[in-house]
Amino acid sequence: MNTFKFMVFYISLCLILSNCGGSGGGDEAAALALLGNSSAPAYSSPCDSLVPETGRGVFVADQLISAPGNTGIGYKNANCAADGVRGQGEFNGSLDVYTLAATGSGASIILGWSGGKVQPSTGIDFIVYENPFFVGVQNSSNPFNAVFLEPLIVEVGNDQTNWCGWNPAYTNSDPYTFSNNPTYWNRFAGITPVAYNQDSNPMTVAEVFDTDIVNGGGGGDGFDLSDANFGDSGSGCDSTLKSNIQTNGFTYIKISAAKTILSSLPIDSAHANPDIDGVAAKSVSP
């Protein structure tokens, strides 16, 4: 988690626990431990006891397949990426997240659906949830064209070796300058804030799979297997695998910090460590 988000989240956590900056009692110790402070007493992450919702047409990726950066502590607890989705709205990032490394093997995570396969359906097939938030005035007068975002590249497959993606493209007229305007980040995840929260804002299935958060949708970044760009990127993606996935679905999803795959992207250190909240699919077969 980058420094700016660390400060925002720490302040939020202080407000929740109502005891930061005080005598260093139990609540503050818990807050420090949750943030991964090694000097704090041992602390069991809430992610270890939380579970994703089931049974109503929102199928959350609940199986942790691979997370090389997982330490089980604070924001490096990979269970936070498989315990459900807990967005905090247009102007706040979720604390229920797993932070990827900026480079190396720890910059990716692979999730699954308890052995099931995500099936092709009409429209968005699944949504990836990070914890971006709109910056600027926190009301409807916000133009919603600036986001604290941490771009992710999304790929899917069936064997954890060969992956197909959506050919993400950064379309800023100056490709060497970072922009927080979400319209320039096409087919990336980590771009759209999240309103859907299975505990405090469960939403209807239709609302969840409407990613237009500004107009009442659940937010997050949706991906469609029938998208014209699907299969135009990914390691080991050929026409056979693409067709198989589009017809029969996929078993695994790999989510990576964008710059680890597209090294030329102008992503600085403040935006290089994405935080994974979860993934939700519309249809999953046993």
Backbone as a ProteinNet text record, in pm:
[ID]
protein_1_A
[PRIMARY]
MNTFKFMVFYISLCLILSNCGGSGGGDEAAALALLGNSSAPAYSSPCDSLVPETGRGVFVADQLISAPGNTGIGYKNANCAADGVRGQGEFNGSLDVYTLAATGSGASIILGWSGGKVQPSTGIDFIVYENPFFVGVQNSSNPFNAVFLEPLIVEVGNDQTNWCGWNPAYTNSDPYTFSNNPTYWNRFAGITPVAYNQDSNPMTVAEVFDTDIVNGGGGGDGFDLSDANFGDSGSGCDSTLKSNIQTNGFTYIKISAAKTILSSLPIDSAHANPDIDGVAAKSVSP
[TERTIARY]
85	0	88.1	61.7	146.9	124.6	215.4	214.2	85.8	35.4	-86.1	-204.9	-222	-332.8	-312.9	-187.4	-158.4	-210.9	-183.7	-227.2	-378.8	-441.7	-588	-651.3	-600.8	-657.7	-629.8	-509.7	-476.8	-567.5	-592.1	-682.9	-822.8	-867.9	-999.7	-1007.7	-900.5	-900.1	-897.8	-825.3	-824.1	-964.5	-1037.4	-1173.2	-1262.8	-1243.5	-1323.7	-1296.3	-1166	-1129.2	-1135.8	-1140.1	-1155.4	-1048.9	-925.8	-823.7	-683.2	-667.3	-533	-474.7	-344.5	-276.4	-296.6	-355.5	-380.6	-273.2	-316.4	-222.5	-158	-190.8	-131	-197.2	-327.7	-399.3	-429.3	-521.3	-549.6	-596.9	-684.5	-735.8	-625.1	-537.3	-428.8	-333.8	-306.9	-219.6	-279.4	-411.8	-478.2	-467	-482.2	-472.6	-333.8	-231.1	-94.7	-66.5	-115.4	-92.3	-161.8	-283.7	-356.8	-281.2	-209.8	-131.9	4.9	29.3	152.5	270.5	248.1	356.3	410.9	536	591.5	610.8	607.3	628.8	501.6	387.7	261.4	242.6	158.2	131.2	70.7	77.4	19.8	-127.5	-169.4	-307	-360.9	-476.6	-539.9	-620	-587.6	-656.2	-803.6	-891.7	-1034.4	-1059.5	-971.1	-989.8	-989.9	-925.7	-918.3	-1052.1	-1142.1	-1270.6	-1388.7	-1366.5	-1473.9	-1488.3	-1610	-1635.6	-1719.6	-1706.5	-1786	-1931	-2019	-2159.6	-2179.1	-2285.4	-2315.7	-2466.7	-2505	-2642.4	-2742.2	-2697.9	-2797.4	-2759.4	-2668.5	-2631.1	-2509.8	-2437.9	-2309.7	-2206.9	-2120.9	-2026.8	-1887.5	-1847.3	-1719	-1606.2	-1494.6	-1376.2	-1331.1	-1347	-1323.6	-1205.5	-1132.7	-1023.2	-890.8	-801.6	-669.6	-576.7	-539.4	-456.1	-308.1	-270.4	-130.6	-118.9	-37.8	-9.8	131.3	232.4	371.4	410	338.4	371.6	301.2	223.9	144.2	231.5	210.5	276.8	175.1	46.5	-57.2	-73.2	-2	-2.5	-53.8	-147	-195.8	-243.6	-198.2	-240.8	-167.2	-81.7	-15.7	-79.9	-201.6	-277.9	-364.7	-329.1	-399.1	-542.8	-577.3	-716.5	-811.2	-757.6	-840.4	-891.3	-827.4	-870.5	-973.6	-999.4	-1090.1	-1199.6	-1220.5	-1317.8	-1442.6	-1462.3	-1579.3	-1539.8	-1638.7	-1615.9	-1676.3	-1597.2	-1642.1	-1598.5	-1658	-1630.1	-1681.2	-1627.9	-1663	-1716.7	-1760.8	-1825.3	-1733.1	-1787.1	-1717.6	-1588.8	-1583.8	-1474.4	-1387.2	-1401.1	-1322.2	-1274.5	-1154.2	-1101.9	-1129.6	-1144.4	-1170.5	-1045.1	-1064.3	-954.7	-941.6	-1042.2	-1045.9	-973.1	-840.2	-765.3	-632.3	-582.1	-449.1	-364.2	-250.6	-165.7	-60.5	-56.9	42.6	174.7	282.7	412.3	414	506.7	517.2	586.8	674.2	749.4	767.1	815.6	845.4	722.8	743.3	633.2	521.3	554.3	452	360.3	383.7	300.4	176.9	156.4	39.6	-27.4	-154.5	-230.8	-321.5	-340.1	-429.9	-541.4	-665.6	-783.4	-868.3	-954.2	-1047.8	-1181.3	-1270.1	-1406.5	-1434.7	-1357.5	-1375.8	-1392.3	-1310	-1311.5	-1410.7	-1498	-1594.8	-1534	-1610.9	-1565.3	-1659.6	-1601.4	-1681.5	-1730.7	-1861.5	-1923.3	-1948.1	-1940.2	-1977.8	-2126.1	-2162	-2301.7	-2326.3	-2440.4	-2472.1	-2411.5	-2337.9	-2277.2	-2155.1	-2132.9	-2017.9	-2021.4	-1910.1	-1902.7	-1847.5	-1761.1	-1708.9	-1656.6	-1638.7	-1591.3	-1472.8	-1368.9	-1253.7	-1265.4	-1248.6	-1262.1	-1128	-1082	-966.1	-1022.2	-944.4	-1000.1	-967.6	-992	-973.7	-1082.2	-1059.9	-1163	-1150.5	-1264.1	-1263.9	-1196.4	-1120.3	-1055.9	-1126.9	-1112.7	-1181.1	-1299.6	-1390.4	-1505.8	-1588.6	-1634.2	-1703.2	-1855.1	-1905.1	-2049.8	-2077.8	-2203.9	-2243.1	-2188.4	-2128.6	-2068.6	-1931.1	-1879.9	-1752.8	-1769.5	-1678.2	-1690.9	-1658.6	-1609.7	-1580.6	-1484.6	-1389.4	-1292.1	-1150.1	-1138.2	-1007.5	-1020.7	-937.8	-946.1	-807.1	-799.3	-674.9	-678.9	-605.1	-613.9	-478.4	-485.3	-366	-393.4	-348.5	-390.4	-347.6	-437.8	-418.1	-440.7	-369.3	-394.5	-457.8	-564.8	-645.7	-632.6	-607.5	-598.6	-669.9	-720.6	-790.9	-738.3	-755.8	-708.8	-759.6	-706.9	-753.1	-641.8	-515	-406.2	-298.5	-318.4	-223.4	-92.4	-89.7	30.4	0.4	-107.5	-145.8	-263.4	-246.4	-343.2	-387.7	-514.8	-568.5	-616.5	-586.1	-626.3	-703.8	-723.1	-811	-734.8	-605.5	-525.2	-546.1	-513.8	-534.2	-452.6	-507.5	-441.4	-452.2	-339.1	-335.2	-339.5	-444.9	-470.9	-446.7	-377.2	-342.7	-262.8	-290.2	-218.7	-68.9	-30.9	109.5	131.3	177.8	188.5	294.2	375.4	483.1	447	323.9	279.3	161.3	169.3	61.1	-59.9	-177.2	-301.7	-394.6	-466.9	-566.1	-706.5	-715.3	-844.3	-876.7	-982.7	-1010.9	-1038.5	-1077.2	-1108.7	-986.3	-867.1	-745.3	-701	-761.7	-718.2	-820.4	-805.7	-901.8	-867.7	-965.8	-955.3	-851.5	-826.4	-751.6	-851.7	-808	-884.1	-811.9	-872.6	-816.2	-847.7	-950.3	-981.1	-1108.9	-1209.2	-1340.6	-1366	-1405.1	-1439	-1549.9	-1566.5	-1656.5	-1759.7	-1887.6	-1996.2	-2048.7	-2039.1	-2090.5	-2014.9	-2089.9	-2033.8	-2130.5	-2086.1	-2176.8	-2235.9	-2171.9	-2221.1	-2310.7	-2262	-2334.5	-2411.7	-2381.4	-2451.1	-2455.4	-2532.6	-2530.3	-2578.4	-2672.9	-2724	-2793.8	-2872.7	-2934.2	-2830.8	-2856.6	-2764.3	-2747.1	-2857.2	-2850.4	-2763.6	-2772.2	-2690.4	-2543.3	-2517.5	-2379	-2312.1	-2383.8	-2324.2	-2345.5	-2380.7	-2378.9	-2262.2	-2155.2	-2034.4	-2035.7	-2143.7	-2153.8	-2184.3	-2081.5	-2098.4	-2156.4	-2128.8	-2178.3	-2330.8	-2389.3	-2534.6	-2602.4	-2544.2	-2611	-2564.7	-2468.7	-2418.5	-2318	-2277.7	-2188.4	-2042.5	-2004.8	-1866.2	-1777.8	-1648.4	-1552.3	-1536.8	-1447.7	-1416.7	-1458.6	-1553.2	-1612.1	-1539.7	-1544.5	-1480.6	-1578.2	-1576.3	-1669.4	-1588.5	-1615	-1541.6	-1568.9	-1678.7	-1709.4	-1654	-1582.5	-1521.7	-1430.3	-1433.3	-1353	-1203.7	-1160.5	-1018.6	-973.2	-1067	-1027.7	-943	-834.8	-746.4	-634.1	-633.4	-528.2	-407.8	-409.3	-294.7	-294.6	-186	-176.1	-65.6	1.7	109.6	53.6	78.4	30.8	-109.4	-165.5	-301.8	-298.2	-361.3	-374.6	-522.8	-552.4	-692.3	-769.3	-701.7	-769.1	-810.9	-719.1	-751.2	-857.4	-844.1	-943.2	-1082.2	-1094.3	-1223.9	-1278.3	-1189.3	-1231.3	-1288.7	-1219.1	-1265.6	-1398.1	-1407.7	-1530.4	-1649.6	-1623.4	-1731.5	-1762	-1655.4	-1672	-1636.9	-1585.7	-1551.8	-1408	-1373.2	-1237.3	-1240.4	-1127.4	-1115.8	-1041.7	-941.5	-854.4	-849.9	-829	-807.1	-675.2	-593.5	-465.6	-473.3	-441.6	-448.2	-308.1	-259.1	-120.1	-109.8	-16	17.4	57.2	-4.2	3.8	145.6	229.9	362.4	452.3	417.3	497.4	482.1	371.9	348.6	374.1	327.1	351.3	447.2	575.8	676.6	686.6	637.2	647.8	541.2	444	339.2	398.2	349.3	402.7	340	363.1	305.7	415.8	400.3	502.4	478.8	567.2	561.4	433.8	372.8	249.8	131	141.3	28.7	67.4	174.3	230.9	197.9	128.1	98.6	-52.6	-118.1	-264.2	-309.5	-430	-490.4	-612.8	-611.3	-718.3	-825.9	-948.1	-1061.7	-1130.4	-1145.4	-1209.5	-1251.4	-1313.3	-1365	-1501.7	-1597.7	-1731.1	-1771.2	-1821.5	-1866.2	-2017.8	-2073.1	-2218	-2269.5	-2190.8	-2234.9	-2117.2	-2129	-2023.3	-2082.8	-2016.7	-2062.9	-1979.2	-2033.9	-1955.8	-1832.6
-118.9	0	123.2	218.8	335.9	432.3	531.2	620.7	700.9	753.4	835	752.2	634.2	549.2	506.2	479.4	441.3	547.6	672.8	780	791.7	782.9	791.3	676.9	556.1	439.9	442	487.4	491.7	588.8	705.9	803	742.7	672.9	609.8	505.8	427.3	324.1	385.8	496.3	566.7	611.6	664.2	710.2	593.9	479.5	361.6	313.5	310.4	257.1	361.5	489.7	602.2	604.8	565.6	564.8	579.8	644.5	664.9	793.1	791.5	909	925.7	826.3	835.3	765	683	622.2	495.5	455.7	333.6	210.3	218.6	105	-1.4	-90.7	-207.7	-174.8	-74.9	-40.7	11.2	95.2	147.4	36.5	-54.1	-166.3	-249.3	-269.6	-346	-274.2	-142.2	-64.7	-77.6	-64.4	-74.3	-212.7	-314.7	-450.2	-474	-421.5	-437.9	-372.5	-265.4	-197.7	-262	-372.2	-446.4	-394.8	-324.4	-273.5	-387.4	-422.9	-540.6	-519.3	-392.2	-367.5	-384.5	-400	-415.8	-561.2	-584.8	-722.1	-802.6	-934.9	-1022.9	-989.2	-987.5	-947.7	-1035.3	-1094.2	-1178.3	-1090.8	-1095.8	-1013.2	-1049.4	-949.6	-978.7	-1062.1	-1050.4	-1126	-1276.5	-1320.9	-1464.1	-1523.5	-1438.8	-1490.3	-1448.8	-1357.8	-1313.3	-1408.4	-1423.7	-1511.7	-1437.5	-1473.6	-1407.2	-1452.2	-1365.6	-1402.1	-1508	-1587	-1692.8	-1701.9	-1765.4	-1809.9	-1712.8	-1600.8	-1510.2	-1455.9	-1522.5	-1478.7	-1389.7	-1377.2	-1306.5	-1408.2	-1453	-1560.3	-1500.9	-1492.1	-1429	-1531.5	-1490.6	-1576.8	-1601.6	-1724.7	-1757.6	-1851.2	-1879.8	-1976.4	-1906.6	-1909.2	-1850.2	-1955.2	-1935.1	-2031.9	-2001.4	-1875.7	-1837.6	-1691	-1665.3	-1527.9	-1524.6	-1518.9	-1525.8	-1417.8	-1304.9	-1197.5	-1207	-1311.5	-1324.9	-1349.3	-1267.5	-1290	-1321.7	-1300	-1322.6	-1209.1	-1097.8	-986.5	-860.1	-792.4	-664	-670.1	-575	-569	-668.6	-749.5	-857.8	-992.8	-988.5	-1111.1	-1138.3	-1239.6	-1267.1	-1313.8	-1356.7	-1394.2	-1276.4	-1155.4	-1036.8	-1024.3	-1095.6	-1091.8	-1199	-1289.2	-1401.1	-1412.7	-1306.6	-1312.5	-1230.3	-1188.9	-1109	-968.4	-891.9	-755.7	-655.5	-558.2	-460.5	-319.7	-270.2	-135.4	-31.7	88.9	196	320.4	305.3	416.7	497.3	607.8	687.2	751.5	786.8	870.1	802.5	671.5	600.2	467	426.7	296.4	194.4	69.6	-37.9	-73.1	-116.9	-168.4	-319.7	-382.8	-528.7	-568.4	-549.3	-565.1	-637.3	-691.1	-751.3	-667.5	-618.4	-530.1	-608.4	-585.7	-648.3	-572.2	-643.1	-578.2	-503.8	-411.3	-336.8	-417.7	-509.7	-589.9	-731.3	-820.3	-956	-1043.7	-1163	-1260	-1212	-1129.7	-1080.3	-976.5	-940.1	-840.3	-902.4	-1032.4	-1100.2	-1188.9	-1215.4	-1309.3	-1389.7	-1517.7	-1604.3	-1651.4	-1632.6	-1673	-1770.2	-1843.1	-1934.9	-1935.5	-2021.1	-2028.6	-2168.6	-2213	-2344.9	-2456.2	-2452.8	-2557.6	-2536.3	-2435.4	-2408.1	-2327.2	-2312.9	-2235.6	-2118.5	-2001.9	-1884.4	-1900.8	-1888.4	-1913.4	-1784.3	-1793.3	-1676.6	-1648.7	-1522.1	-1483.4	-1357.7	-1297.8	-1175.1	-1054.6	-971.8	-854.3	-889.2	-813.4	-834.4	-974.4	-1046.6	-1180.8	-1180.5	-1085.3	-1075	-933.5	-899.8	-767.8	-783.2	-704.4	-700.2	-574.6	-593	-483	-450.3	-328.5	-274.6	-171.1	-73.7	27.8	170.5	204.6	343.5	434.2	564.8	659	789.3	855.6	984.9	1089	1177.8	1286.1	1417.1	1514.8	1642.1	1653	1743.1	1766.8	1639.5	1611.7	1486.3	1502	1543	1548.5	1540.5	1557.6	1536.5	1642.3	1749.5	1848.8	1805.5	1697.4	1642.1	1599.3	1633.8	1591.8	1444.3	1377.4	1234	1198.6	1283.2	1256.9	1245.1	1234.2	1216.5	1111.6	1007.8	895.6	864.8	836.9	778.7	632.1	600.1	466.6	396.5	263.7	178.9	68.5	87.8	0	-145.6	-232.6	-377	-434.7	-541.4	-617.2	-749.9	-784.1	-902.7	-1005	-1130.7	-1240.5	-1362.4	-1449.2	-1568.7	-1691.3	-1808.8	-1931.8	-2053.7	-2169.2	-2295.8	-2381.8	-2338.4	-2425.1	-2351.7	-2226.9	-2144.7	-2120.4	-2151.9	-2129.6	-2043.4	-2073.7	-2001.4	-1909	-1781.8	-1680.6	-1596.7	-1561.2	-1469.1	-1341.8	-1228.1	-1100.3	-1015.4	-889.7	-798.2	-687.2	-703.4	-605.2	-464.1	-439.9	-308.2	-200.8	-79.3	30.1	159.4	227.8	359.9	462.4	542.3	624.8	775.1	813.6	953.5	1003.1	1124.4	1177.5	1187	1201.2	1195	1062.3	960.3	826.5	815.9	920.5	915.8	989.1	1039.8	1112.7	1041.7	1021.7	955.2	1047.4	992.8	1067.2	988.4	1059.5	994	1003.2	1039	1038.9	895.8	836.8	695.8	665.7	765.5	739	698.1	724.5	687.6	544.2	479.8	345.7	242.3	201.3	111.3	-35.6	-105.2	-250	-285.8	-191.4	-218.4	-235	-294.9	-291.1	-196.3	-171.6	-77.3	66.3	87.1	219.2	279	197.2	247.1	222	324.5	305.3	202.6	159	47	85.1	71.6	96	-34	-142	-272	-318.5	-346.4	-398.8	-504.2	-628.1	-737.8	-725.2	-648.8	-633	-510.6	-396	-271	-219.3	-268.2	-223.4	-339	-444	-564.7	-544	-455.3	-421.3	-541.1	-512	-619.1	-674.4	-791.4	-849.8	-756.4	-697.5	-604.6	-484.4	-433.8	-319.4	-358	-477.7	-522.8	-527.5	-580.1	-595.6	-474.2	-364.7	-234.4	-158.5	-141.6	-81.9	70.9	131.9	278.2	330.9	346.8	386.2	526.8	614.2	751.6	754.9	658.6	657.2	540.4	496.3	399.6	256.6	227.7	91.5	57.3	-69.6	-117.5	-82.9	-37.2	-1	-120.4	-99.2	-200.3	-199.1	-283.9	-286.3	-419.2	-411.3	-530.4	-579.3	-711.7	-775	-872.8	-872.2	-951.6	-1044	-1173.8	-1269.5	-1252.1	-1187.6	-1164.8	-1031.9	-959.6	-833.6	-858.3	-767.4	-781.9	-786.3	-731.2	-727.9	-851.8	-935.7	-1053.1	-1147.2	-1194.2	-1286.1	-1219.9	-1085.8	-1014	-985.2	-1034.3	-1024	-1145.8	-1162.6	-1275.1	-1370.7	-1426.7	-1521.7	-1658.7	-1707.9	-1840	-1841.3	-1724.1	-1719.6	-1738.5	-1845.7	-1866.1	-1878.2	-1896.2	-1898.8	-2014.4	-2125.7	-2241.8	-2213.2	-2158.3	-2126.3	-2017.3	-1914.9	-1808.1	-1863.7	-1946.7	-2004	-2091.9	-2170	-2259	-2179.4	-2071.4	-1989.1	-1920.6	-1867.7	-1798.5	-1891.8	-2020.7	-2119.4	-2187.4	-2224.9	-2309.3	-2241.7	-2119.6	-2049.5	-2072.4	-2019.4	-2030.6	-2065.6	-2119.2	-2167	-2068	-2001.8	-1916.8	-1774.4	-1679.9	-1541.1	-1494.8	-1432.6	-1378.6	-1226.6	-1162	-1016.5	-965.9	-871.7	-827.3	-675.5	-624.2	-481.8	-451	-350	-330.1	-316.3	-244.4	-214.6	-338	-443.5	-565.5	-632.4	-605.1	-664.1	-563	-441	-333.5	-233.8	-261.5	-185.1	-39.8	-6.7	130.4	222.9	168.6	252.9	355.8	480	585.2	580.5	471.3	453.1	475.1	577.9	605.8	521.9	537	453.8	475	592.3	619.9	540.6	487.6	416.5	275.6	220.6	95.6	-27.8	-11.2	-125.3	-142.7	-203.4	-216.8	-299.9	-270.5	-337.8	-415.3	-547.2	-632.3	-654.3	-613.6	-636.8	-769.8	-803.1	-928.5	-931.2	-1041.8	-1060.8	-1126.9	-1080	-1139.8	-1176.7	-1298.7	-1346.7	-1358.5	-1354.8	-1360.5	-1504.6	-1594.7	-1733.1	-1826.3	-1926.6	-2023.9	-2163.6	-2254.8	-2392.9	-2476.7	-2588.1	-2675.4	-2730.8
0	0	0	-89.2	-100.2	16.3	27.1	142.6	154.2	40.3	45.3	93.6	36.1	79.3	223.9	261.1	399.9	495.1	465.8	553.9	556.9	439.6	434.1	512.8	490.8	558	707.8	744.9	886.5	960.2	900.2	960.7	972.5	866.4	869	980.1	991.9	1093.9	1232.8	1246.9	1375.3	1413.7	1317.6	1344.9	1384.7	1317.7	1349.4	1491.6	1525.8	1656.6	1767.4	1727.8	1821.9	1929.6	1897.1	2001.1	1944.4	1828.7	1776.6	1834.8	1858.2	1910.9	2059.5	2123.7	2266.4	2346.5	2440.3	2533.3	2480.6	2355.8	2303	2358.1	2384.7	2440.1	2338.2	2371.7	2290.2	2151	2136.7	2004.2	1913.8	1967.9	1885.2	1845.8	1937	1904.2	1792.9	1799.9	1694.9	1561.6	1564.2	1440	1380.3	1463.2	1413.5	1358.3	1426	1378.6	1246.3	1232.8	1107.6	993.6	1020.9	918.4	899.9	967.7	945.5	1025.1	1135.3	1217.2	1303.1	1280	1347	1496.2	1543.8	1685.7	1767.1	1698.4	1768	1810.8	1909.4	1951.3	1837.4	1847.7	1745.6	1727.3	1602.1	1572	1461.8	1483	1381.8	1287.6	1159.2	1060.9	1053.2	1044	1026	901	802	677.3	700.6	806.9	833.3	875.7	924.5	972.5	884.4	789.4	701.1	583	533.2	419.6	316.4	188.3	85.2	89.1	42.1	34	-73.4	-59.6	-156.5	-176.7	-287.4	-303.3	-362.1	-422.3	-477.6	-615.1	-683.9	-816.9	-821.7	-710.6	-706.9	-658.9	-749	-717	-697.6	-573	-539.2	-547.3	-605.8	-607.9	-464.6	-418.8	-277.8	-257.1	-362.5	-355.3	-385.9	-290.3	-307	-367.6	-493.1	-564.5	-548.4	-570	-561.1	-521.9	-421	-378.2	-319.9	-405.8	-358.7	-259.2	-259.6	-166.6	-33.1	-12.5	109.5	232.3	335.1	463.8	573.5	543.6	643.3	741.3	719.5	813.9	746.1	809.7	761	617.6	537.6	398.3	310.3	369.2	297.1	329.7	380.4	406.5	284.5	205.7	79.5	100.2	222.2	248	225.9	235.3	216	72.1	-21.1	-161.1	-192.3	-97.1	-123	-17.4	60.6	169.4	141.1	15.8	-17.7	-58.3	-98.2	-148.8	-51.9	-12.5	86.7	46.7	-60.9	-106.8	-9.2	-20	73.2	2.9	-121.6	-189.1	-278.1	-329.8	-431	-380.9	-251.9	-203.3	-97.8	-82.9	17.6	-36.8	3	-33.9	74.7	35.3	130.8	209.3	332.8	415.5	400.4	341	327.2	198.7	197.1	73.2	94.9	-16.5	-21.2	-115.8	-68.3	-147.1	-224.3	-355.8	-440.7	-433.4	-460.4	-475.9	-609.1	-623.5	-748.5	-857.1	-817.2	-912.8	-858.9	-944.2	-902.6	-890.7	-836.4	-827.6	-737.2	-637.5	-545.7	-605.5	-731.8	-799	-863.3	-844.6	-902.1	-798.6	-822.2	-740.3	-833.1	-802	-879.1	-786.2	-830.4	-754	-834.4	-762.7	-826.8	-754.7	-801.4	-749.4	-695.4	-599.5	-536.3	-639.2	-742.6	-843.6	-955.7	-945.4	-1050.2	-1163.5	-1271.3	-1386	-1409.4	-1428.9	-1463.6	-1606.1	-1624	-1752.8	-1830.4	-1964.4	-2044.4	-2028	-2019.7	-2001.7	-2084.5	-2066	-2138.2	-2067.2	-2140.6	-2080.5	-1998	-1891.7	-1804.4	-1744.9	-1754.1	-1696.5	-1554.2	-1524.5	-1388.4	-1366	-1239	-1199.4	-1104.8	-1128.1	-1039.3	-952.9	-822.7	-727.4	-663.5	-684.3	-613.9	-517.3	-474.7	-384	-426.8	-553.1	-595.4	-539	-546.6	-501.2	-578.3	-597.5	-664.4	-575.6	-637.6	-564	-595.9	-506.7	-523.9	-430.8	-458.9	-374.9	-360.6	-239.3	-211.2	-214.1	-327.8	-348.1	-497.7	-536.4	-675.6	-771.5	-718.2	-806	-856.5	-801.9	-848.9	-995.4	-1084.3	-1224.8	-1247	-1143.8	-1149.3	-1263.4	-1287.5	-1392.4	-1338.8	-1205.7	-1143.6	-1033.8	-1040.7	-947.8	-893.6	-763.3	-713.3	-755.2	-859.1	-918.6	-918.8	-914.9	-918.2	-1020.8	-1143.9	-1253.4	-1237.9	-1280.4	-1277.9	-1417.2	-1447.6	-1569.6	-1530.6	-1602.3	-1571.4	-1683.5	-1644.8	-1740.3	-1683.3	-1769.8	-1724.8	-1799.1	-1736.6	-1798.5	-1725.1	-1767.3	-1709.9	-1652.2	-1667.2	-1621.2	-1541.7	-1508.5	-1432.2	-1506.3	-1635.5	-1716.7	-1838.3	-1906.6	-2026.9	-1995.6	-2031.7	-1992.1	-2111.5	-2111.2	-2211	-2142.3	-2205.2	-2148.4	-2246.6	-2209	-2283.8	-2357.3	-2375.2	-2448.7	-2393.3	-2266.8	-2206.1	-2276.7	-2279.6	-2350.3	-2271.2	-2257.6	-2195.5	-2308.7	-2314.1	-2432	-2412.1	-2307.3	-2289	-2410.6	-2457.3	-2573.5	-2548.3	-2421.6	-2382.3	-2310.4	-2379.9	-2319.3	-2211.2	-2193.6	-2094.9	-1965.7	-1958.5	-1840.5	-1776.2	-1646.3	-1574.1	-1561.9	-1584.6	-1566.3	-1475.5	-1388.2	-1302.6	-1362	-1489.5	-1558	-1600.7	-1549	-1577.1	-1724.1	-1802.9	-1943.5	-2024.3	-1970.9	-2043.3	-2015.7	-1917.6	-1877.6	-1925.9	-2050.3	-2112.2	-2087	-2034.5	-2010.9	-1903.8	-1814.5	-1691.5	-1578.1	-1468.2	-1342.9	-1248	-1131.2	-1036.1	-1070.8	-1153.4	-1206.8	-1147.1	-1122.6	-1080.7	-932.3	-855.4	-714.2	-694.5	-570.8	-541.4	-436.1	-472.2	-377	-317.6	-394	-347.9	-224.4	-118	5.9	56.8	62.4	95.2	235	322.1	458.4	473.9	431.7	456.7	336.2	218	96.8	-3.2	26.5	-56.7	-199.6	-222.4	-355	-421.3	-522	-600.1	-697.4	-753.3	-850	-969.5	-1015.7	-1128.3	-1095	-973.1	-932.2	-922	-870.1	-857.9	-994.7	-1094.3	-1226.7	-1316.6	-1256.3	-1322	-1260.9	-1335	-1277.9	-1277.7	-1322.6	-1326.7	-1186.6	-1106.5	-966.8	-954	-1049	-1041.4	-1048.8	-1119.8	-1138.8	-1067.5	-957	-871.3	-882.8	-969.7	-981.5	-874.1	-872.5	-767.6	-785.3	-904.8	-927.7	-957.5	-948.9	-991	-1142.1	-1192.1	-1335.2	-1396.4	-1491.1	-1549.1	-1673.6	-1695	-1809.7	-1874.8	-2008.8	-2088.8	-2179.5	-2172.4	-2254.5	-2402.9	-2437.5	-2578.2	-2630.2	-2546.7	-2588.2	-2708.9	-2804.6	-2926	-2897.1	-2784.2	-2749.3	-2673	-2631.3	-2552.5	-2638.1	-2579.4	-2648.2	-2724.9	-2728.9	-2799.6	-2711.3	-2589.6	-2499.9	-2409.3	-2337	-2245.4	-2284.5	-2185.7	-2209.3	-2242	-2364	-2403.4	-2457.8	-2485.8	-2539	-2690	-2738.2	-2882.2	-2916.9	-3043.6	-3087.4	-3025.7	-3001.7	-2942.3	-2798.8	-2720.1	-2580.8	-2574.3	-2656.9	-2659.3	-2686.5	-2788.6	-2824	-2712.7	-2651.6	-2542.4	-2426.2	-2388.2	-2276.6	-2310.8	-2431.6	-2470.8	-2479.3	-2502.4	-2513.9	-2381.6	-2309.5	-2191	-2059.2	-2065.4	-1942.9	-1899.2	-1781.2	-1728.8	-1580.6	-1533.8	-1394.9	-1305.6	-1359.9	-1279.4	-1333.7	-1243.1	-1281.5	-1221.1	-1303.9	-1259.1	-1265.6	-1155.1	-1144.8	-1109.8	-1190	-1175	-1173	-1094.5	-1102	-1245.8	-1305.4	-1450.3	-1503.3	-1432.8	-1485.9	-1492.2	-1420.5	-1428.2	-1563.8	-1632.2	-1764.2	-1875.3	-1856.4	-1952.6	-1888.1	-1900	-1825.9	-1870.7	-1989.6	-2038.5	-1981.5	-1908.8	-1852.8	-1755.6	-1758.2	-1670.8	-1531.7	-1461.1	-1327.5	-1225	-1141	-1041.1	-915.5	-818.6	-698.4	-618.2	-630.4	-555.5	-606.7	-728.7	-789.9	-834.6	-778.6	-829	-747.2	-633.2	-545.8	-530.2	-627.4	-620.3	-500.2	-454.4	-339.5	-386.7	-371.7	-424.2	-318	-350.5	-261.5	-293.4	-421.6	-458.1	-603.4	-642.8	-779	-767.9	-845.2	-844.7	-986.7	-1005.6	-1137.3	-1138.4	-1259.2	-1275.9	-1280.8	-1338	-1353.1	-1336.3	-1250.6	-1224	-1226.2	-1298.4	-1302.7	-1207.1	-1157.1	-1066.7	-1135.2
[MASK]
++++++++++++++++++++++++++++++++++++++++++++++++++++++++++++++++++++++++++++++++++++++++++++++++++++++++++++++++++++++++++++++++++++++++++++++++++++++++++++++++++++++++++++++++++++++++++++++++++++++++++++++++++++++++++++++++++++++++++++++++++++++++++++++++++++++++++++++++++++++++++++++

